[in-house]
Amino acid sequence: RGLCLIDRTPPDRYLTPPASAPGACARIPVVVVQGVLEPWNFLSTVHRRLHEAGHPVHPVAGLGWNLADLGAARDLVLGYLEEHRLEGAVLVGHSKGGLIGRAVLAHPEGGLRVRGVVATCAPWQGTSLVPAWAARPPLGMFAPGAAEPTSAAVTERIISLVPPFDQVIPQGSVLPGAHNRILGICGHHAPTQDRATFEVLHRAVHELAER
């Protein structure tokens, strides 16, 4: 984890796909949203691998340490999509990033600009590690039962990548109505560094883009 935090690659380094990028990848912009207490470069391995595969990759550095409530975080991502005139994008989120992605999809403007969300280790139903009385951000959004209902039209555009065990989300990150894929690696952060998980994620990006 520490190696990600000292990565000095500027976020705009990934915006333009490599000259040799396959057309199928170069046409699919990917917006990457980190989790709570994760600066944008925490997911530098994901950015690099998606970019090497040929995608234009958009880290949302403006989220900072991602401590804002979901509404504010959603609006920041919506602003990024508009500023960069992105259409037909796929949002890739880790942990809280998945919740933000769902909120973006549920918004009329976001639903037009984003084809779907690939979420890894997202606390869709909160986590039992957060007490139910914790109503204020940043913990309140992760309290069990805090999530707002989501329409089936939004949920079916989400692919949730689920580790067999997640120490941060003991009850798991299966999202009813979504396309859930069980990973071959346990943990909350380990999947972001795992090559096999990246291959699953990359296929999921194309699956959503081609629908």
C-alpha positions as MATLAB code, in Angstrom:
seq = 'RGLCLIDRTPPDRYLTPPASAPGACARIPVVVVQGVLEPWNFLSTVHRRLHEAGHPVHPVAGLGWNLADLGAARDLVLGYLEEHRLEGAVLVGHSKGGLIGRAVLAHPEGGLRVRGVVATCAPWQGTSLVPAWAARPPLGMFAPGAAEPTSAAVTERIISLVPPFDQVIPQGSVLPGAHNRILGICGHHAPTQDRATFEVLHRAVHELAER';
ca = [
       0.000    0.000    0.000;
       2.768    2.451    0.855;
       4.307    2.126   -2.591;
       1.083    3.442   -4.123;
       1.115    6.502   -1.872;
       4.575    7.607   -3.005;
       3.797    7.237   -6.726;
       4.570   10.655   -8.261;
       3.042   10.026  -11.684;
       0.761   12.999  -12.514;
      -2.886   12.007  -13.061;
      -3.013   13.493  -16.562;
      -0.282   11.033  -17.618;
      -2.993    8.423  -18.250;
      -5.544   10.507  -20.170;
      -4.199    9.699  -23.632;
      -3.986    6.010  -24.572;
      -0.694    4.632  -25.920;
      -0.142    5.056  -29.661;
      -0.229    1.275  -30.076;
      -3.499    0.891  -28.145;
      -6.037   -1.565  -29.594;
      -9.011    0.317  -30.989;
     -11.448   -1.590  -28.802;
      -9.703   -0.273  -25.684;
      -8.846    3.206  -26.947;
     -12.547    3.919  -27.528;
     -13.524    3.176  -23.896;
     -12.588    5.866  -21.380;
     -12.298    4.564  -17.825;
     -12.902    6.798  -14.811;
     -11.254    5.413  -11.662;
     -12.674    6.352   -8.246;
     -10.813    5.456   -5.070;
     -12.223    4.568   -1.649;
     -12.382    6.525    1.575;
      -8.986    7.593    2.973;
      -7.409    6.646   -0.354;
      -5.771    9.399   -2.433;
      -6.129    8.963   -6.168;
      -2.703    7.329   -6.548;
      -3.633    4.564   -4.099;
      -4.999    2.843   -7.230;
      -1.919    3.596   -9.353;
      -1.546   -0.099  -10.220;
      -5.077   -0.108  -11.644;
      -4.423    3.100  -13.595;
      -1.188    1.747  -15.041;
      -2.584   -1.617  -16.061;
      -5.691   -0.141  -17.686;
      -3.545    2.373  -19.524;
      -1.086   -0.286  -20.683;
      -4.056   -2.276  -21.984;
      -4.917    0.728  -24.161;
      -7.593    2.725  -22.328;
      -7.707    6.453  -21.709;
      -7.745    6.454  -17.895;
      -9.140    9.275  -15.775;
      -8.164    9.333  -12.084;
     -10.382   11.735  -10.114;
      -7.672   13.455   -8.095;
     -10.090   16.164   -6.962;
     -11.664   13.749   -4.484;
      -8.593   14.114   -2.284;
      -8.794   11.630    0.575;
     -12.432   10.962   -0.382;
     -13.957   11.995    2.951;
     -16.963   13.907    1.552;
     -20.487   12.521    1.760;
     -21.801   10.564   -1.213;
     -23.772   13.458   -2.661;
     -20.768   15.779   -2.744;
     -18.498   13.053   -4.116;
     -21.056   12.177   -6.806;
     -21.309   15.824   -7.871;
     -17.524   16.119   -8.095;
     -17.354   13.086  -10.395;
     -20.253   14.435  -12.466;
     -18.356   17.705  -12.811;
     -15.270   15.819  -13.941;
     -17.264   13.936  -16.580;
     -18.686   17.192  -17.906;
     -15.378   19.063  -17.798;
     -13.656   16.340  -19.831;
     -16.691   15.806  -22.093;
     -16.667   12.093  -21.417;
     -19.344    9.890  -22.941;
     -19.603    6.113  -23.044;
     -17.263    5.837  -20.072;
     -17.027    2.960  -17.605;
     -16.483    3.864  -13.963;
     -14.144    1.617  -11.967;
     -14.441    2.029   -8.206;
     -12.824    0.517   -5.142;
     -14.767    0.333   -1.865;
     -16.543    3.705   -1.426;
     -15.681    4.345   -5.076;
     -18.284    1.732   -5.978;
     -20.936    3.571   -3.948;
     -20.020    6.811   -5.690;
     -20.260    5.054   -9.044;
     -23.758    3.809   -8.232;
     -24.789    7.343   -7.237;
     -23.398    8.690  -10.525;
     -25.322    6.067  -12.504;
     -28.529    6.950  -10.674;
     -28.181   10.618  -11.633;
     -29.791   11.492  -15.018;
     -26.641   13.190  -16.348;
     -24.323   10.470  -15.069;
     -26.538    7.738  -16.461;
     -26.087    9.233  -19.925;
     -22.319    9.645  -19.705;
     -21.421    6.381  -17.930;
     -22.284    2.986  -19.368;
     -21.769    1.094  -16.135;
     -19.732    0.563  -12.992;
     -17.177   -2.106  -12.105;
     -16.843   -2.071   -8.326;
     -14.356   -4.019   -6.217;
     -15.022   -4.596   -2.495;
     -17.917   -2.139   -2.334;
     -19.877   -1.964    0.960;
     -23.300   -1.969   -0.696;
     -25.099   -2.823    2.554;
     -22.587   -1.049    4.778;
     -20.286   -2.886    7.120;
     -20.882   -4.426   10.514;
     -17.635   -2.790   11.692;
     -19.427    0.571   11.790;
     -21.997    1.013   14.572;
     -25.534    1.788   13.429;
     -25.534    5.053   15.442;
     -22.647    6.512   13.410;
     -24.746    8.853   11.292;
     -22.164   11.497   10.346;
     -19.674   11.248    7.444;
     -17.312    9.746    6.728;
     -18.448    6.684    8.724;
     -22.201    7.186    8.573;
     -22.499    6.155    4.936;
     -21.056    2.753    5.840;
     -23.421    1.985    8.714;
     -25.618   -1.089    8.101;
     -28.893   -0.008    6.532;
     -27.610    3.444    5.514;
     -27.734    2.779    1.770;
     -30.600    4.310   -0.189;
     -32.728    2.081   -2.463;
     -31.532    1.836   -6.053;
     -33.635    1.053   -9.099;
     -33.175   -2.224  -10.976;
     -32.272   -0.222  -14.100;
     -29.230    1.155  -12.268;
     -28.245   -2.041  -10.473;
     -28.170   -4.119  -13.633;
     -25.456   -1.812  -14.989;
     -23.118   -2.718  -12.126;
     -20.582   -5.544  -12.015;
     -19.495   -6.208   -8.434;
     -16.173   -7.990   -7.868;
     -16.396   -9.865   -4.569;
     -13.499  -11.389   -2.612;
     -14.341  -14.629   -0.763;
     -13.556  -12.806    2.491;
     -13.166   -9.109    3.158;
     -11.948   -8.069    6.593;
     -13.440   -4.581    6.168;
     -16.825   -5.817    4.937;
     -17.389   -9.112    6.812;
     -20.859   -9.546    5.303;
     -19.410   -9.295    1.793;
     -20.033   -7.099   -1.237;
     -22.582   -9.090   -3.218;
     -25.173   -6.681   -4.645;
     -28.588   -8.244   -5.363;
     -29.655   -7.550   -8.937;
     -26.117   -6.747  -10.096;
     -23.674   -9.024  -11.909;
     -21.569  -10.428   -9.075;
     -18.199  -12.100   -9.758;
     -16.406  -13.976   -6.990;
     -12.667  -13.321   -7.010;
      -9.868  -15.762   -6.247;
      -8.209  -13.554   -3.629;
      -9.318  -12.450   -0.165;
      -8.952   -9.060    1.469;
     -10.173   -5.494    1.029;
      -7.063   -3.992   -0.567;
      -5.234   -7.016   -1.993;
      -7.513   -7.276   -5.074;
      -6.362   -3.839   -6.263;
      -2.828   -5.212   -6.694;
      -3.735   -8.685   -7.994;
      -3.070   -9.487  -11.648;
      -5.845  -12.092  -11.905;
      -8.352   -9.631  -10.447;
      -7.268   -7.037  -12.997;
      -7.997   -9.468  -15.822;
     -11.527   -9.979  -14.455;
     -11.927   -6.209  -14.080;
     -10.707   -5.516  -17.612;
     -13.141   -8.024  -19.116;
     -15.923   -6.456  -17.054;
     -15.081   -3.006  -18.454;
     -15.516   -4.296  -21.996;
     -18.646   -6.223  -21.105;
     -20.332   -3.046  -19.861;
     -19.057   -0.947  -22.765;
     -20.357   -3.385  -25.366;
     -23.901   -3.666  -24.022;
];
